[in-house]
């Protein structure tokens, strides 16, 4: 999901999304009438899928805009007639579902951001939100249905509960059948088409196994119907769950669509409410289980990929550890000769001050180069020293100076101007210098690679913490997609180990700010 929630008001691009949503709402709302019946709710409600797709792709900050769009559509179609008796109640009934959907999406995103279980790994949060939102709306609507039964056009407790059950079933089917393809289309339009679900095996065997399992389940179900043993959902449920677990969410969704294409045309004709509701509830169980099984399989596959990537990073870290030991040995060997050379170059420069101009300039150049090389070796020796493995009090100005020395060559190669504001000398943090420098370097390198000409680094105290802000503008004022790369994942882990935080923000002008916050331990005397 994209990093939504920046700004309270929708931007111009969001207004286009809202206009498109209103048009899609009208079309899908008419399509839902085929499964309407006694009561206000339809047993298949595609507008719910369009609503969930927009909220998940653009963020819950569009909730109020979606409410306004739906109320405008319902006013235009005559359901809400301002001034007539009960129009406020009707308006509340229209506004309630998108408000609850927005709240559920926001809550699921918050929980997923702070959870560490497999339920927080994409696409499981979307699956949980897709199942939870329709149920939550039905729970919220229950008091209204009991107090205002005229809203649903039914009377009696049995019909009220049947109407709400139909509402839940219709929303679940609409969300789980329509939201996934809409999100895939949005993702393809934003990032280009990509391979989405097939595992690392031959396509022929994947399709063959899926067809064999699902075809067998459907044939067995139809056989039971033919011999008057009811319409069992267990064979289709097991088949769809198997396909979802084996091949992922997209394959599971394709199997769901096939099952729905068999059941839904059957329920459009004249059929008793109880029988139609039973069939749709059975279909809903198949859809929910299949989609969650596929989402779980995709989440596990992503978790395995993350673990494999972390293993590779650990192997690389071991290599770097060996390389560090070798580098320290080399630096130790060349450090003493370079120090001697720097001293001799300085002496040569001093005694040639009054000599011929060309000799003096040559001596001065040798002195500068030797001093620079000696300082570089001194910094490398200090950076690779064992003493830096232990936490110590570190001036932030020294950290920024070291970071600047490490990233300037890359910034120069990419023609990016590196602007560093003066840092107060009394800002001191406690930590491991190598790790903190690495964390800041990773963030600055990310900014340089995405910058449009300039990267700014500022550090200032904020109460009992110091904040280091890295600011850059993205080309074309287009904010990058969510996900900050491995470098930022490492930086975040380092900062959290030092009781720090990393926050990334993007404003409407395309300005990206990464703010690193660390606790202060005192002031330099």
Coordinates of C-alpha atoms in Angstrom, one line a residue:
X1 CA 0.0 0.0 0.0
X2 CA 1.2 3.4 -0.8
X3 CA 2.2 5.9 2.0
X4 CA -1.1 7.6 2.3
X5 CA -2.3 10.0 4.9
X6 CA -0.1 12.9 4.1
X7 CA -2.3 15.9 4.1
X8 CA -5.9 16.2 5.1
X9 CA -7.4 17.4 1.8
X10 CA -7.3 15.4 -1.4
X11 CA -5.0 16.6 -4.2
X12 CA -5.9 17.3 -7.8
X13 CA -5.0 13.7 -8.8
X14 CA -7.2 12.4 -6.0
X15 CA -10.1 14.4 -7.3
X16 CA -9.9 12.5 -10.6
X17 CA -9.9 9.3 -8.7
X18 CA -13.0 10.4 -6.8
X19 CA -14.8 11.3 -10.1
X20 CA -13.9 7.9 -11.5
X21 CA -15.1 6.3 -8.4
X22 CA -18.5 8.0 -8.6
X23 CA -18.9 6.8 -12.2
X24 CA -17.9 3.2 -11.3
X25 CA -20.2 3.3 -8.3
X26 CA -23.2 4.1 -10.5
X27 CA -22.4 1.3 -13.0
X28 CA -21.7 -1.4 -10.4
X29 CA -24.7 -0.3 -8.2
X30 CA -27.0 -1.0 -11.2
X31 CA -25.3 -4.3 -11.7
X32 CA -26.0 -5.3 -8.1
X33 CA -29.8 -5.0 -8.7
X34 CA -29.8 -8.5 -10.3
X35 CA -29.2 -10.0 -6.9
X36 CA -31.5 -7.7 -5.0
X37 CA -34.7 -8.9 -3.3
X38 CA -36.7 -8.5 -0.2
X39 CA -34.9 -5.8 1.8
X40 CA -32.6 -3.0 0.7
X41 CA -29.4 -5.0 0.4
X42 CA -28.1 -7.0 -2.6
X43 CA -26.5 -10.4 -2.2
X44 CA -23.8 -9.3 -4.6
X45 CA -22.6 -5.7 -4.1
X46 CA -19.7 -4.8 -6.5
X47 CA -19.6 -1.1 -5.4
X48 CA -18.1 -2.4 -2.1
X49 CA -15.2 -3.8 -4.1
X50 CA -14.6 -0.5 -5.9
X51 CA -14.7 1.3 -2.6
X52 CA -12.1 -1.0 -1.0
X53 CA -9.8 -0.8 -4.0
X54 CA -9.8 3.0 -3.9
X55 CA -9.3 3.2 -0.1
X56 CA -6.5 0.6 -0.2
X57 CA -4.6 2.1 -3.1
X58 CA -5.0 5.8 -2.2
X59 CA -5.3 5.6 1.5
X60 CA -8.0 6.1 4.2
X61 CA -7.5 9.9 3.9
X62 CA -10.0 9.8 1.0
X63 CA -12.8 8.4 3.2
X64 CA -14.6 11.7 3.6
X65 CA -14.3 12.4 -0.2
X66 CA -15.8 8.9 -0.9
X67 CA -18.7 9.7 1.5
X68 CA -19.4 12.9 -0.4
X69 CA -19.2 11.1 -3.7
X70 CA -21.6 8.3 -2.7
X71 CA -24.1 10.8 -1.1
X72 CA -24.0 12.9 -4.3
X73 CA -24.7 9.8 -6.4
X74 CA -27.6 8.7 -4.1
X75 CA -29.0 12.2 -4.1
X76 CA -28.9 12.3 -7.9
X77 CA -30.6 8.9 -8.1
X78 CA -33.4 10.0 -5.7
X79 CA -32.6 7.9 -2.7
X80 CA -31.7 11.0 -0.7
X81 CA -34.2 13.8 -1.2
X82 CA -33.3 16.8 1.1
X83 CA -36.4 18.1 2.8
X84 CA -38.5 14.9 2.7
X85 CA -39.2 13.0 5.9
X86 CA -36.4 10.6 6.8
X87 CA -33.9 12.0 4.4
X88 CA -31.3 12.5 7.2
X89 CA -31.7 8.9 8.2
X90 CA -31.2 7.9 4.6
X91 CA -28.1 10.1 4.4
X92 CA -26.6 8.5 7.5
X93 CA -27.3 5.1 6.0
X94 CA -25.4 6.0 2.9
X95 CA -22.5 7.6 4.7
X96 CA -22.0 4.8 7.3
X97 CA -20.5 2.1 5.0
X98 CA -17.6 4.2 3.6
X99 CA -16.9 5.6 7.0
X100 CA -16.6 2.2 8.5
X101 CA -14.5 0.9 5.5
X102 CA -12.1 3.8 6.0
X103 CA -11.8 3.2 9.7
X104 CA -11.1 -0.5 9.1
X105 CA -8.5 0.2 6.5
X106 CA -6.8 2.7 8.8
X107 CA -6.9 0.3 11.7
X108 CA -5.5 -2.7 9.7
X109 CA -2.7 -0.6 8.3
X110 CA -1.8 0.7 11.8
X111 CA -1.8 -2.8 13.3
X112 CA 0.2 -4.3 10.3
X113 CA 2.8 -1.5 10.7
X114 CA 3.5 -2.5 14.3
X115 CA 2.9 -6.2 14.2
X116 CA 5.7 -8.8 13.7
X117 CA 3.6 -11.9 12.8
X118 CA 2.9 -13.3 9.3
X119 CA -0.4 -11.4 9.4
X120 CA 1.5 -8.1 8.9
X121 CA 3.2 -9.3 5.7
X122 CA 1.6 -8.3 2.4
X123 CA -0.9 -9.3 1.1
X124 CA -2.4 -10.5 4.4
X125 CA -3.4 -7.0 5.6
X126 CA -5.5 -6.5 2.5
X127 CA -7.1 -9.9 3.0
X128 CA -7.9 -9.1 6.6
X129 CA -9.3 -5.6 5.7
X130 CA -11.4 -7.1 2.9
X131 CA -13.0 -9.6 5.2
X132 CA -13.3 -7.4 8.3
X133 CA -14.8 -4.3 6.7
X134 CA -18.1 -5.8 5.5
X135 CA -18.6 -7.6 8.8
X136 CA -17.9 -4.4 10.7
X137 CA -20.4 -2.4 8.7
X138 CA -23.1 -5.1 9.4
X139 CA -22.3 -4.9 13.2
X140 CA -22.5 -1.1 13.1
X141 CA -25.8 -1.3 11.1
X142 CA -27.5 -3.8 13.5
X143 CA -28.7 -1.2 16.1
X144 CA -30.1 1.0 13.2
X145 CA -31.8 -2.0 11.7
X146 CA -33.5 -2.9 15.0
X147 CA -34.5 0.7 15.8
X148 CA -35.4 1.8 12.2
X149 CA -36.6 -1.4 10.4
X150 CA -38.1 0.8 7.6
X151 CA -34.5 1.4 6.4
X152 CA -34.3 -2.1 5.1
X153 CA -37.9 -2.4 4.0
X154 CA -38.5 -5.5 6.2
X155 CA -40.4 -6.2 9.3
X156 CA -39.8 -8.7 12.1
X157 CA -36.6 -9.8 13.7
X158 CA -36.1 -12.8 11.4
X159 CA -36.3 -10.7 8.2
X160 CA -34.1 -8.0 9.8
X161 CA -31.3 -10.5 10.5
X162 CA -31.7 -12.0 7.1
X163 CA -31.4 -8.6 5.5
X164 CA -28.2 -7.9 7.4
X165 CA -26.8 -11.3 6.6
X166 CA -27.5 -10.6 3.0
X167 CA -25.8 -7.3 3.3
X168 CA -22.7 -8.9 4.8
X169 CA -22.6 -11.6 2.1
X170 CA -23.1 -9.1 -0.7
X171 CA -20.3 -6.9 0.5
X172 CA -17.9 -9.8 1.0
X173 CA -18.5 -11.1 -2.5
X174 CA -18.3 -7.7 -4.0
X175 CA -15.0 -6.9 -2.2
X176 CA -13.3 -10.2 -2.7
X177 CA -14.3 -10.6 -6.4
X178 CA -13.7 -7.1 -7.5
X179 CA -11.0 -5.5 -5.3
X180 CA -8.0 -7.8 -6.3
X181 CA -8.3 -7.2 -10.1
X182 CA -8.8 -3.5 -9.6
X183 CA -5.7 -3.3 -7.4
X184 CA -3.7 -5.3 -10.0
X185 CA -4.8 -2.9 -12.8
X186 CA -3.8 0.1 -10.6
X187 CA -0.5 -1.4 -9.8
X188 CA 0.2 -2.3 -13.5
X189 CA -0.7 1.2 -14.6
X190 CA 1.7 2.6 -12.0
X191 CA 4.6 0.2 -12.2
X192 CA 4.1 -1.7 -15.4
X193 CA 2.9 -5.3 -15.8
X194 CA 4.7 -7.9 -13.7
X195 CA 4.6 -11.5 -12.9
X196 CA 2.2 -11.9 -10.1
X197 CA 1.6 -15.4 -8.9
X198 CA 3.0 -18.3 -10.7
X199 CA 5.5 -20.3 -8.6
X200 CA 8.9 -21.5 -9.8
X201 CA 7.6 -24.4 -11.8
X202 CA 6.3 -25.0 -15.3
X203 CA 3.1 -23.2 -16.2
X204 CA 1.7 -26.4 -17.8
X205 CA 1.9 -28.3 -14.5
X206 CA 0.5 -25.4 -12.5
X207 CA -2.6 -25.1 -14.7
X208 CA -3.0 -28.9 -15.0
X209 CA -3.0 -29.4 -11.3
X210 CA -5.4 -26.5 -10.7
X211 CA -7.8 -27.7 -13.4
X212 CA -7.7 -31.3 -12.1
X213 CA -8.4 -30.3 -8.5
X214 CA -11.1 -27.7 -9.2
X215 CA -12.7 -29.6 -12.0
X216 CA -13.0 -32.7 -9.8
X217 CA -14.5 -30.7 -7.0
X218 CA -17.1 -29.0 -9.3
X219 CA -18.0 -32.4 -11.0
X220 CA -18.5 -34.0 -7.6
X221 CA -20.6 -31.1 -6.4
X222 CA -22.8 -31.2 -9.5
X223 CA -23.2 -34.9 -9.1
X224 CA -24.5 -34.5 -5.6
X225 CA -27.0 -31.8 -6.8
X226 CA -28.2 -34.1 -9.6
X227 CA -29.0 -36.9 -7.2
X228 CA -30.9 -34.4 -4.9
X229 CA -28.4 -34.3 -2.1
X230 CA -28.3 -30.5 -1.8
X231 CA -25.7 -28.0 -3.0
X232 CA -22.6 -28.9 -0.9
X233 CA -19.8 -26.2 -0.7
X234 CA -17.2 -28.4 1.0
X235 CA -15.7 -29.8 -2.3
X236 CA -15.3 -26.4 -3.9
X237 CA -14.0 -24.9 -0.6
X238 CA -11.3 -27.5 -0.3
X239 CA -10.3 -27.2 -3.9
X240 CA -10.1 -23.4 -3.8
X241 CA -8.2 -23.5 -0.5
X242 CA -5.7 -26.1 -2.0
X243 CA -5.1 -23.9 -5.1
X244 CA -4.7 -20.8 -3.0
X245 CA -2.2 -22.5 -0.7
X246 CA -0.3 -24.1 -3.5
X247 CA -0.1 -21.3 -6.0
X248 CA -0.9 -18.0 -4.2
X249 CA -3.5 -15.3 -4.1
X250 CA -4.0 -14.7 -7.9
X251 CA -4.5 -18.4 -8.7
X252 CA -6.9 -18.7 -5.7
X253 CA -8.8 -15.7 -7.0
X254 CA -9.1 -17.2 -10.5
X255 CA -10.5 -20.4 -9.0
X256 CA -12.9 -18.2 -6.9
X257 CA -14.1 -16.5 -10.1
X258 CA -14.8 -19.8 -11.8
X259 CA -16.9 -21.1 -8.9
X260 CA -18.7 -17.7 -8.7
X261 CA -19.4 -17.8 -12.4
X262 CA -21.2 -21.2 -11.9
X263 CA -23.2 -20.1 -8.8
X264 CA -24.2 -16.5 -9.4
X265 CA -26.2 -16.9 -12.7
X266 CA -28.1 -19.6 -10.9
X267 CA -29.3 -17.2 -8.2
X268 CA -30.5 -14.4 -10.4
X269 CA -33.8 -16.0 -11.2
X270 CA -36.9 -16.4 -9.0
X271 CA -35.7 -18.2 -5.9
X272 CA -36.9 -18.2 -2.3
X273 CA -34.9 -15.8 -0.1
X274 CA -33.7 -18.6 2.3
X275 CA -32.4 -20.7 -0.6
X276 CA -30.7 -17.8 -2.3
X277 CA -29.1 -16.6 0.9
X278 CA -27.9 -20.2 1.7
X279 CA -26.2 -20.5 -1.7
X280 CA -24.6 -17.1 -1.4
X281 CA -23.4 -17.8 2.1
X282 CA -21.8 -21.1 0.9
X283 CA -20.2 -19.2 -2.0
X284 CA -19.0 -16.5 0.5
X285 CA -17.3 -19.2 2.6
X286 CA -15.5 -20.5 -0.5
X287 CA -14.4 -17.0 -1.5
X288 CA -13.2 -16.0 1.9
X289 CA -11.3 -19.2 2.6
X290 CA -9.7 -19.3 -0.9
X291 CA -8.7 -15.6 -0.8
X292 CA -7.2 -15.8 2.7
X293 CA -5.4 -19.0 1.8
X294 CA -3.9 -17.5 -1.3
X295 CA -3.0 -14.3 0.7
X296 CA -1.3 -16.5 3.4
X297 CA 0.6 -18.4 0.8
X298 CA 1.9 -15.2 -0.8
X299 CA 2.8 -13.7 2.6
X300 CA 4.8 -16.9 3.4
X301 CA 6.5 -16.7 0.1
X302 CA 7.5 -13.1 0.7
X303 CA 8.6 -13.9 4.2
X304 CA 10.9 -16.7 2.8
X305 CA 12.3 -14.3 0.3
X306 CA 13.0 -11.8 3.0
X307 CA 14.8 -14.4 5.1
X308 CA 16.8 -15.5 2.1
X309 CA 17.8 -11.8 1.5
X310 CA 18.8 -11.4 5.1
X311 CA 20.9 -14.6 4.9
X312 CA 22.7 -13.1 1.9
X313 CA 23.2 -9.9 3.9
X314 CA 24.7 -11.9 6.8
X315 CA 27.1 -13.7 4.5
X316 CA 28.1 -10.4 3.0
X317 CA 28.6 -9.0 6.5
X318 CA 31.0 -11.9 7.3
X319 CA 32.9 -11.1 4.1
X320 CA 33.1 -7.4 5.1
X321 CA 34.3 -8.4 8.5
X322 CA 37.2 -10.3 6.9
X323 CA 37.8 -7.5 4.5
X324 CA 37.9 -5.1 7.5
X325 CA 40.6 -7.1 9.2
X326 CA 42.7 -7.2 6.0
X327 CA 42.2 -3.4 5.5
X328 CA 43.3 -2.6 9.1
X329 CA 46.4 -4.7 8.5
X330 CA 47.2 -2.8 5.3
X331 CA 46.5 0.6 6.9
X332 CA 48.8 -0.2 9.8
X333 CA 51.6 -1.1 7.4
X334 CA 51.3 2.1 5.3
X335 CA 50.3 4.5 8.1
X336 CA 53.8 5.0 9.5
X337 CA 55.5 5.7 6.1
X338 CA 52.8 8.1 5.1
X339 CA 53.1 10.0 8.4
X340 CA 56.8 10.3 7.8
X341 CA 56.2 11.4 4.2
X342 CA 53.7 14.0 5.4
X343 CA 56.2 15.4 7.9
X344 CA 59.0 15.6 5.3
X345 CA 56.6 17.2 2.8
X346 CA 55.6 19.9 5.4
X347 CA 59.3 20.5 6.1
X348 CA 60.1 20.8 2.4
X349 CA 57.2 23.3 2.0
X350 CA 58.6 25.4 4.9
X351 CA 62.1 25.6 3.5
X352 CA 61.0 26.4 0.0
X353 CA 58.8 29.3 0.8
X354 CA 61.4 31.8 -0.3
X355 CA 62.7 29.7 -3.2
X356 CA 61.8 30.0 -6.9
X357 CA 58.0 30.3 -7.4
X358 CA 57.7 27.0 -9.4
X359 CA 59.6 25.1 -6.7
X360 CA 57.5 26.7 -3.9
X361 CA 54.2 25.8 -5.6
X362 CA 55.4 22.2 -6.3
X363 CA 56.4 21.8 -2.6
X364 CA 53.1 23.3 -1.5
X365 CA 51.2 20.9 -3.7
X366 CA 53.2 17.9 -2.4
X367 CA 52.5 19.1 1.2
X368 CA 48.8 19.3 0.6
X369 CA 48.5 15.9 -1.1
X370 CA 50.6 14.2 1.5
X371 CA 48.6 15.8 4.4
X372 CA 45.4 14.8 2.8
X373 CA 46.5 11.2 2.2
X374 CA 47.9 11.0 5.8
X375 CA 44.5 12.3 7.1
X376 CA 42.6 9.8 5.0
X377 CA 44.7 6.9 6.4
X378 CA 44.3 8.2 9.9
X379 CA 40.5 8.3 9.5
X380 CA 40.5 4.8 8.0
X381 CA 42.6 3.5 10.9
X382 CA 40.3 5.2 13.4
X383 CA 37.2 4.0 11.7
X384 CA 38.5 0.4 11.6
X385 CA 39.7 0.3 15.2
X386 CA 38.4 -2.2 17.7
X387 CA 37.7 0.6 20.2
X388 CA 34.8 1.7 18.0
X389 CA 33.0 -1.6 18.5
X390 CA 32.0 -0.3 22.0
X391 CA 29.4 2.4 22.5
X392 CA 31.0 5.8 23.3
X393 CA 30.0 9.5 23.4
X394 CA 30.0 10.8 19.8
X395 CA 29.7 14.4 18.7
X396 CA 27.1 14.6 16.0
X397 CA 29.3 17.1 14.1
X398 CA 32.0 14.4 13.9
X399 CA 29.5 11.9 12.6
X400 CA 28.3 14.3 9.9
X401 CA 31.9 15.1 8.9
X402 CA 32.7 11.5 8.4
X403 CA 29.5 10.8 6.5
X404 CA 30.3 13.8 4.2
X405 CA 33.8 12.4 3.4
X406 CA 32.3 9.1 2.5
X407 CA 29.4 10.2 0.3
X408 CA 31.0 13.2 -1.5
X409 CA 32.6 11.2 -4.3
X410 CA 29.3 9.6 -5.2
X411 CA 27.4 12.9 -5.0
X412 CA 30.0 14.5 -7.3
X413 CA 29.8 11.6 -9.7
X414 CA 26.0 12.0 -9.9
X415 CA 26.3 15.8 -10.2
X416 CA 24.4 16.3 -6.9
X417 CA 25.2 19.2 -4.7
X418 CA 25.7 18.2 -1.0
X419 CA 24.7 21.0 1.3
X420 CA 25.6 20.5 5.0
X421 CA 24.4 23.1 7.6
X422 CA 26.7 23.9 10.5
X423 CA 26.2 21.5 13.4
X424 CA 26.4 22.6 17.1
X425 CA 29.3 21.2 18.9
X426 CA 27.3 20.4 22.1
X427 CA 25.1 17.7 20.3
X428 CA 26.4 14.4 21.6
X429 CA 24.9 10.9 21.3
X430 CA 25.9 7.6 22.7
X431 CA 26.5 4.7 20.3
X432 CA 28.8 2.7 18.1
X433 CA 30.4 5.1 15.6
X434 CA 30.7 2.6 12.8
X435 CA 27.0 1.6 12.9
X436 CA 25.7 5.2 13.3
X437 CA 27.9 6.4 10.4
X438 CA 26.7 3.5 8.3
X439 CA 23.0 4.3 9.1
X440 CA 23.4 8.0 8.1
X441 CA 25.4 7.0 5.0
X442 CA 22.7 4.7 3.8
X443 CA 20.0 7.4 4.1
X444 CA 22.2 10.0 2.4
X445 CA 23.1 7.6 -0.4
X446 CA 19.4 6.8 -1.0
X447 CA 18.7 10.6 -1.2
X448 CA 21.6 11.1 -3.6
X449 CA 20.4 8.4 -5.9
X450 CA 16.9 9.9 -6.1
X451 CA 17.8 13.5 -5.9
X452 CA 17.1 16.2 -8.4
X453 CA 20.3 18.2 -8.1
X454 CA 20.7 18.8 -4.4
X455 CA 20.7 17.0 -1.0
X456 CA 20.6 18.9 2.3
X457 CA 21.8 17.6 5.7
X458 CA 20.8 19.4 8.8
X459 CA 21.2 18.5 12.5
X460 CA 19.6 20.2 15.4
X461 CA 18.6 19.5 19.0
X462 CA 14.9 19.0 19.8
X463 CA 14.5 18.8 23.6
X464 CA 16.4 15.7 24.8
X465 CA 16.9 14.4 21.2
X466 CA 18.9 15.3 18.2
X467 CA 17.3 15.2 14.7
X468 CA 19.3 14.7 11.6
X469 CA 17.3 15.6 8.5
X470 CA 18.2 14.6 5.0
X471 CA 16.2 16.4 2.3
X472 CA 16.1 16.0 -1.4
X473 CA 13.7 16.7 -4.3
X474 CA 12.6 13.8 -6.6
X475 CA 12.8 14.3 -10.4
X476 CA 9.6 15.5 -11.9
X477 CA 8.1 16.1 -8.4
X478 CA 7.1 12.4 -8.3
X479 CA 7.4 10.8 -4.9
X480 CA 9.0 7.4 -5.0
X481 CA 6.9 4.3 -4.3
X482 CA 6.7 2.9 -0.8
X483 CA 9.7 0.8 0.3
X484 CA 13.0 2.5 1.1
X485 CA 15.3 -0.3 0.0
X486 CA 17.7 -2.6 1.9
X487 CA 20.0 0.3 2.9
X488 CA 17.2 2.1 4.7
X489 CA 16.0 -1.2 6.3
X490 CA 19.5 -1.6 7.8
X491 CA 19.6 2.1 8.8
X492 CA 16.3 1.7 10.6
X493 CA 17.5 -1.4 12.4
X494 CA 20.7 0.4 13.6
X495 CA 18.7 3.4 14.8
X496 CA 16.2 1.4 16.7
X497 CA 19.0 -0.5 18.4
X498 CA 20.3 2.9 19.5
X499 CA 16.7 3.9 20.8
X500 CA 16.3 6.1 17.7
X501 CA 13.7 6.4 15.0
X502 CA 13.6 7.0 11.2
X503 CA 10.7 8.9 9.7
X504 CA 10.3 9.5 5.9
X505 CA 7.9 12.1 4.6
X506 CA 7.0 13.4 1.1
X507 CA 5.1 16.6 0.5
X508 CA 2.9 17.6 -2.4
X509 CA 5.9 19.3 -4.1
X510 CA 7.9 16.1 -4.3
X511 CA 10.2 17.1 -1.4
X512 CA 11.4 14.0 0.5
X513 CA 12.6 14.3 4.1
X514 CA 14.2 11.5 6.0
X515 CA 14.5 12.4 9.7
X516 CA 16.8 10.4 12.0
X517 CA 16.2 11.0 15.7
X518 CA 18.6 9.9 18.5
X519 CA 18.6 10.6 22.2
X520 CA 21.2 13.1 23.5
X521 CA 23.4 12.2 26.4
X522 CA 24.9 15.6 27.3
X523 CA 26.6 18.7 26.1
X524 CA 30.3 19.2 25.3
X525 CA 31.9 21.3 27.9

